[in-house]
């Protein structure tokens, strides 16, 4: 998973900030469906890198001049042809400002991906949720 975001901070204060943003979530996906029945064998495979556009909301709180707590949510919804789905990415993290334009961070991240397909003859749903440790680098310009 690779994610790149741009955030515009519409509210800034010496101790807190809020912003909205946009970005891309890139994931290499491989999904396959295979069924056997009395009449036909149905097999459909989908794979590739899915560049999903994201909209986000961000809240920051400065604990000290170099340590910041951050909560972020990024979402994406799609309804196209026989497919519909969503991606929700939530994180709570702490960032240490190493230099003026570079920060290193650690936190918790939860990502949920839900995709549904219904073409009248075949319907299915894929749900995947995971949570884990998040390590990141922030570059300021």
JSON list of C-alpha atoms in Angstrom, two decimals:
[
{"chain": "A", "resi": 1, "resn": "UNK", "atom": "CA", "xyz": [0.00, 0.00, 0.00]},
{"chain": "A", "resi": 2, "resn": "UNK", "atom": "CA", "xyz": [1.28, 3.43, -0.95]},
{"chain": "A", "resi": 3, "resn": "UNK", "atom": "CA", "xyz": [-0.62, 6.61, -0.13]},
{"chain": "A", "resi": 4, "resn": "UNK", "atom": "CA", "xyz": [0.10, 10.23, -1.00]},
{"chain": "A", "resi": 5, "resn": "UNK", "atom": "CA", "xyz": [-1.97, 13.15, 0.35]},
{"chain": "A", "resi": 6, "resn": "UNK", "atom": "CA", "xyz": [-2.12, 16.90, 0.19]},
{"chain": "A", "resi": 7, "resn": "UNK", "atom": "CA", "xyz": [-3.83, 18.71, 3.08]},
{"chain": "A", "resi": 8, "resn": "UNK", "atom": "CA", "xyz": [-4.98, 22.33, 3.19]},
{"chain": "A", "resi": 9, "resn": "UNK", "atom": "CA", "xyz": [-5.21, 23.58, 6.77]},
{"chain": "A", "resi": 10, "resn": "UNK", "atom": "CA", "xyz": [-8.24, 25.89, 6.87]},
{"chain": "A", "resi": 11, "resn": "UNK", "atom": "CA", "xyz": [-7.94, 26.50, 10.65]},
{"chain": "A", "resi": 12, "resn": "UNK", "atom": "CA", "xyz": [-4.60, 27.09, 12.32]},
{"chain": "A", "resi": 13, "resn": "UNK", "atom": "CA", "xyz": [-3.76, 28.01, 15.88]},
{"chain": "A", "resi": 14, "resn": "UNK", "atom": "CA", "xyz": [-0.41, 27.77, 17.70]},
{"chain": "A", "resi": 15, "resn": "UNK", "atom": "CA", "xyz": [-1.59, 24.55, 19.45]},
{"chain": "A", "resi": 16, "resn": "UNK", "atom": "CA", "xyz": [-4.13, 23.05, 16.99]},
{"chain": "A", "resi": 17, "resn": "UNK", "atom": "CA", "xyz": [-5.10, 22.85, 13.33]},
{"chain": "A", "resi": 18, "resn": "UNK", "atom": "CA", "xyz": [-7.83, 21.34, 11.10]},
{"chain": "A", "resi": 19, "resn": "UNK", "atom": "CA", "xyz": [-7.67, 20.64, 7.42]},
{"chain": "A", "resi": 20, "resn": "UNK", "atom": "CA", "xyz": [-9.20, 18.95, 4.41]},
{"chain": "A", "resi": 21, "resn": "UNK", "atom": "CA", "xyz": [-7.29, 17.12, 1.75]},
{"chain": "A", "resi": 22, "resn": "UNK", "atom": "CA", "xyz": [-7.16, 14.91, -1.27]},
{"chain": "A", "resi": 23, "resn": "UNK", "atom": "CA", "xyz": [-4.84, 12.17, -2.39]},
{"chain": "A", "resi": 24, "resn": "UNK", "atom": "CA", "xyz": [-4.33, 8.77, -3.93]},
{"chain": "A", "resi": 25, "resn": "UNK", "atom": "CA", "xyz": [-4.37, 5.36, -2.29]},
{"chain": "A", "resi": 26, "resn": "UNK", "atom": "CA", "xyz": [-2.45, 2.80, -4.38]},
{"chain": "A", "resi": 27, "resn": "UNK", "atom": "CA", "xyz": [-2.97, -0.89, -3.61]},
{"chain": "A", "resi": 28, "resn": "UNK", "atom": "CA", "xyz": [-1.95, -3.98, -5.55]},
{"chain": "A", "resi": 29, "resn": "UNK", "atom": "CA", "xyz": [-5.11, -6.12, -5.52]},
{"chain": "A", "resi": 30, "resn": "UNK", "atom": "CA", "xyz": [-5.64, -9.70, -6.63]},
{"chain": "A", "resi": 31, "resn": "UNK", "atom": "CA", "xyz": [-9.18, -11.04, -6.29]},
{"chain": "A", "resi": 32, "resn": "UNK", "atom": "CA", "xyz": [-10.56, -14.22, -7.82]},
{"chain": "A", "resi": 33, "resn": "UNK", "atom": "CA", "xyz": [-13.96, -15.92, -7.81]},
{"chain": "A", "resi": 34, "resn": "UNK", "atom": "CA", "xyz": [-14.53, -19.48, -8.93]},
{"chain": "A", "resi": 35, "resn": "UNK", "atom": "CA", "xyz": [-17.77, -21.46, -8.60]},
{"chain": "A", "resi": 36, "resn": "UNK", "atom": "CA", "xyz": [-18.77, -24.93, -9.68]},
{"chain": "A", "resi": 37, "resn": "UNK", "atom": "CA", "xyz": [-22.32, -26.01, -10.29]},
{"chain": "A", "resi": 38, "resn": "UNK", "atom": "CA", "xyz": [-24.37, -28.45, -12.31]},
{"chain": "A", "resi": 39, "resn": "UNK", "atom": "CA", "xyz": [-24.65, -26.09, -15.28]},
{"chain": "A", "resi": 40, "resn": "UNK", "atom": "CA", "xyz": [-21.55, -23.96, -15.67]},
{"chain": "A", "resi": 41, "resn": "UNK", "atom": "CA", "xyz": [-18.18, -23.11, -14.22]},
{"chain": "A", "resi": 42, "resn": "UNK", "atom": "CA", "xyz": [-17.88, -19.40, -13.45]},
{"chain": "A", "resi": 43, "resn": "UNK", "atom": "CA", "xyz": [-14.43, -17.93, -13.02]},
{"chain": "A", "resi": 44, "resn": "UNK", "atom": "CA", "xyz": [-13.48, -14.26, -12.81]},
{"chain": "A", "resi": 45, "resn": "UNK", "atom": "CA", "xyz": [-10.10, -12.89, -11.80]},
{"chain": "A", "resi": 46, "resn": "UNK", "atom": "CA", "xyz": [-9.22, -9.24, -11.24]},
{"chain": "A", "resi": 47, "resn": "UNK", "atom": "CA", "xyz": [-5.72, -8.01, -10.47]},
{"chain": "A", "resi": 48, "resn": "UNK", "atom": "CA", "xyz": [-3.68, -4.85, -10.76]},
{"chain": "A", "resi": 49, "resn": "UNK", "atom": "CA", "xyz": [-2.85, -1.63, -9.03]},
{"chain": "A", "resi": 50, "resn": "UNK", "atom": "CA", "xyz": [-5.95, 0.34, -8.07]},
{"chain": "A", "resi": 51, "resn": "UNK", "atom": "CA", "xyz": [-5.26, 4.10, -7.79]},
{"chain": "A", "resi": 52, "resn": "UNK", "atom": "CA", "xyz": [-8.21, 5.25, -5.68]},
{"chain": "A", "resi": 53, "resn": "UNK", "atom": "CA", "xyz": [-8.78, 9.00, -5.13]},
{"chain": "A", "resi": 54, "resn": "UNK", "atom": "CA", "xyz": [-9.37, 9.95, -1.50]},
{"chain": "A", "resi": 55, "resn": "UNK", "atom": "CA", "xyz": [-10.98, 12.88, 0.32]},
{"chain": "A", "resi": 56, "resn": "UNK", "atom": "CA", "xyz": [-9.78, 13.49, 3.85]},
{"chain": "A", "resi": 57, "resn": "UNK", "atom": "CA", "xyz": [-10.19, 15.37, 7.10]},
{"chain": "A", "resi": 58, "resn": "UNK", "atom": "CA", "xyz": [-7.33, 16.02, 9.51]},
{"chain": "A", "resi": 59, "resn": "UNK", "atom": "CA", "xyz": [-7.03, 17.32, 13.11]},
{"chain": "A", "resi": 60, "resn": "UNK", "atom": "CA", "xyz": [-3.68, 18.15, 14.73]},
{"chain": "A", "resi": 61, "resn": "UNK", "atom": "CA", "xyz": [-2.74, 19.05, 18.29]},
{"chain": "A", "resi": 62, "resn": "UNK", "atom": "CA", "xyz": [0.76, 20.20, 19.30]},
{"chain": "A", "resi": 63, "resn": "UNK", "atom": "CA", "xyz": [1.79, 18.52, 22.54]},
{"chain": "A", "resi": 64, "resn": "UNK", "atom": "CA", "xyz": [5.18, 20.25, 22.41]},
{"chain": "A", "resi": 65, "resn": "UNK", "atom": "CA", "xyz": [7.06, 22.25, 19.75]},
{"chain": "A", "resi": 66, "resn": "UNK", "atom": "CA", "xyz": [8.37, 18.98, 18.23]},
{"chain": "A", "resi": 67, "resn": "UNK", "atom": "CA", "xyz": [5.64, 16.45, 19.14]},
{"chain": "A", "resi": 68, "resn": "UNK", "atom": "CA", "xyz": [2.22, 16.49, 17.47]},
{"chain": "A", "resi": 69, "resn": "UNK", "atom": "CA", "xyz": [-0.83, 14.20, 17.83]},
{"chain": "A", "resi": 70, "resn": "UNK", "atom": "CA", "xyz": [-2.89, 13.72, 14.67]},
{"chain": "A", "resi": 71, "resn": "UNK", "atom": "CA", "xyz": [-6.22, 12.10, 13.80]},
{"chain": "A", "resi": 72, "resn": "UNK", "atom": "CA", "xyz": [-7.01, 11.57, 10.12]},
{"chain": "A", "resi": 73, "resn": "UNK", "atom": "CA", "xyz": [-9.82, 10.05, 8.07]},
{"chain": "A", "resi": 74, "resn": "UNK", "atom": "CA", "xyz": [-9.71, 9.41, 4.32]},
{"chain": "A", "resi": 75, "resn": "UNK", "atom": "CA", "xyz": [-12.71, 8.10, 2.39]},
{"chain": "A", "resi": 76, "resn": "UNK", "atom": "CA", "xyz": [-13.60, 6.99, -1.14]},
{"chain": "A", "resi": 77, "resn": "UNK", "atom": "CA", "xyz": [-16.96, 5.83, -2.50]},
{"chain": "A", "resi": 78, "resn": "UNK", "atom": "CA", "xyz": [-17.66, 4.41, -5.96]},
{"chain": "A", "resi": 79, "resn": "UNK", "atom": "CA", "xyz": [-20.75, 3.30, -7.83]},
{"chain": "A", "resi": 80, "resn": "UNK", "atom": "CA", "xyz": [-20.06, 2.33, -11.45]},
{"chain": "A", "resi": 81, "resn": "UNK", "atom": "CA", "xyz": [-21.82, -0.10, -13.76]},
{"chain": "A", "resi": 82, "resn": "UNK", "atom": "CA", "xyz": [-22.21, -3.36, -11.80]},
{"chain": "A", "resi": 83, "resn": "UNK", "atom": "CA", "xyz": [-19.74, -2.38, -9.05]},
{"chain": "A", "resi": 84, "resn": "UNK", "atom": "CA", "xyz": [-20.03, -0.26, -5.94]},
{"chain": "A", "resi": 85, "resn": "UNK", "atom": "CA", "xyz": [-17.77, 0.06, -2.96]},
{"chain": "A", "resi": 86, "resn": "UNK", "atom": "CA", "xyz": [-15.96, 2.12, -0.40]},
{"chain": "A", "resi": 87, "resn": "UNK", "atom": "CA", "xyz": [-12.57, 2.57, 1.21]},
{"chain": "A", "resi": 88, "resn": "UNK", "atom": "CA", "xyz": [-12.28, 4.10, 4.68]},
{"chain": "A", "resi": 89, "resn": "UNK", "atom": "CA", "xyz": [-8.83, 4.79, 6.17]},
{"chain": "A", "resi": 90, "resn": "UNK", "atom": "CA", "xyz": [-8.64, 6.00, 9.80]},
{"chain": "A", "resi": 91, "resn": "UNK", "atom": "CA", "xyz": [-5.49, 6.80, 11.77]},
{"chain": "A", "resi": 92, "resn": "UNK", "atom": "CA", "xyz": [-4.36, 8.17, 15.11]},
{"chain": "A", "resi": 93, "resn": "UNK", "atom": "CA", "xyz": [-0.66, 9.01, 15.21]},
{"chain": "A", "resi": 94, "resn": "UNK", "atom": "CA", "xyz": [2.16, 10.92, 16.86]},
{"chain": "A", "resi": 95, "resn": "UNK", "atom": "CA", "xyz": [4.79, 12.76, 14.85]},
{"chain": "A", "resi": 96, "resn": "UNK", "atom": "CA", "xyz": [8.24, 13.89, 16.00]},
{"chain": "A", "resi": 97, "resn": "UNK", "atom": "CA", "xyz": [9.58, 16.88, 14.03]},
{"chain": "A", "resi": 98, "resn": "UNK", "atom": "CA", "xyz": [13.20, 15.87, 13.42]},
{"chain": "A", "resi": 99, "resn": "UNK", "atom": "CA", "xyz": [14.06, 18.92, 11.29]},
{"chain": "A", "resi": 100, "resn": "UNK", "atom": "CA", "xyz": [12.17, 22.01, 10.12]},
{"chain": "A", "resi": 101, "resn": "UNK", "atom": "CA", "xyz": [10.84, 20.23, 7.01]},
{"chain": "A", "resi": 102, "resn": "UNK", "atom": "CA", "xyz": [10.95, 16.56, 8.06]},
{"chain": "A", "resi": 103, "resn": "UNK", "atom": "CA", "xyz": [8.89, 14.56, 10.56]},
{"chain": "A", "resi": 104, "resn": "UNK", "atom": "CA", "xyz": [8.84, 10.89, 11.56]},
{"chain": "A", "resi": 105, "resn": "UNK", "atom": "CA", "xyz": [5.74, 9.26, 13.00]},
{"chain": "A", "resi": 106, "resn": "UNK", "atom": "CA", "xyz": [4.15, 6.20, 14.53]},
{"chain": "A", "resi": 107, "resn": "UNK", "atom": "CA", "xyz": [0.49, 5.40, 15.17]},
{"chain": "A", "resi": 108, "resn": "UNK", "atom": "CA", "xyz": [-2.44, 3.06, 14.72]},
{"chain": "A", "resi": 109, "resn": "UNK", "atom": "CA", "xyz": [-4.22, 2.63, 11.40]},
{"chain": "A", "resi": 110, "resn": "UNK", "atom": "CA", "xyz": [-7.45, 0.92, 10.35]},
{"chain": "A", "resi": 111, "resn": "UNK", "atom": "CA", "xyz": [-8.38, 0.38, 6.72]},
{"chain": "A", "resi": 112, "resn": "UNK", "atom": "CA", "xyz": [-11.70, -1.03, 5.45]},
{"chain": "A", "resi": 113, "resn": "UNK", "atom": "CA", "xyz": [-12.37, -1.98, 1.84]},
{"chain": "A", "resi": 114, "resn": "UNK", "atom": "CA", "xyz": [-15.85, -3.06, 0.76]},
{"chain": "A", "resi": 115, "resn": "UNK", "atom": "CA", "xyz": [-16.71, -3.95, -2.86]},
{"chain": "A", "resi": 116, "resn": "UNK", "atom": "CA", "xyz": [-20.04, -5.29, -4.15]},
{"chain": "A", "resi": 117, "resn": "UNK", "atom": "CA", "xyz": [-20.81, -6.62, -7.63]},
{"chain": "A", "resi": 118, "resn": "UNK", "atom": "CA", "xyz": [-24.21, -7.46, -9.09]},
{"chain": "A", "resi": 119, "resn": "UNK", "atom": "CA", "xyz": [-24.77, -7.96, -12.82]},
{"chain": "A", "resi": 120, "resn": "UNK", "atom": "CA", "xyz": [-28.18, -9.65, -12.53]},
{"chain": "A", "resi": 121, "resn": "UNK", "atom": "CA", "xyz": [-26.80, -13.20, -12.92]},
{"chain": "A", "resi": 122, "resn": "UNK", "atom": "CA", "xyz": [-23.90, -13.15, -10.49]},
{"chain": "A", "resi": 123, "resn": "UNK", "atom": "CA", "xyz": [-23.67, -11.17, -7.25]},
{"chain": "A", "resi": 124, "resn": "UNK", "atom": "CA", "xyz": [-20.88, -11.03, -4.71]},
{"chain": "A", "resi": 125, "resn": "UNK", "atom": "CA", "xyz": [-19.30, -8.96, -1.99]},
{"chain": "A", "resi": 126, "resn": "UNK", "atom": "CA", "xyz": [-15.72, -8.55, -0.82]},
{"chain": "A", "resi": 127, "resn": "UNK", "atom": "CA", "xyz": [-14.97, -7.06, 2.59]},
{"chain": "A", "resi": 128, "resn": "UNK", "atom": "CA", "xyz": [-11.49, -6.61, 4.00]},
{"chain": "A", "resi": 129, "resn": "UNK", "atom": "CA", "xyz": [-10.61, -4.76, 7.21]},
{"chain": "A", "resi": 130, "resn": "UNK", "atom": "CA", "xyz": [-7.28, -4.65, 8.94]},
{"chain": "A", "resi": 131, "resn": "UNK", "atom": "CA", "xyz": [-5.69, -2.66, 11.72]},
{"chain": "A", "resi": 132, "resn": "UNK", "atom": "CA", "xyz": [-2.06, -2.26, 12.60]},
{"chain": "A", "resi": 133, "resn": "UNK", "atom": "CA", "xyz": [0.90, -0.06, 13.37]},
{"chain": "A", "resi": 134, "resn": "UNK", "atom": "CA", "xyz": [1.55, 2.87, 11.05]},
{"chain": "A", "resi": 135, "resn": "UNK", "atom": "CA", "xyz": [5.06, 4.20, 10.37]},
{"chain": "A", "resi": 136, "resn": "UNK", "atom": "CA", "xyz": [5.39, 7.31, 8.23]},
{"chain": "A", "resi": 137, "resn": "UNK", "atom": "CA", "xyz": [7.50, 10.25, 7.09]},
{"chain": "A", "resi": 138, "resn": "UNK", "atom": "CA", "xyz": [6.16, 13.76, 6.56]},
{"chain": "A", "resi": 139, "resn": "UNK", "atom": "CA", "xyz": [7.79, 16.33, 4.30]},
{"chain": "A", "resi": 140, "resn": "UNK", "atom": "CA", "xyz": [6.79, 20.00, 4.76]},
{"chain": "A", "resi": 141, "resn": "UNK", "atom": "CA", "xyz": [7.09, 22.62, 2.03]}
]
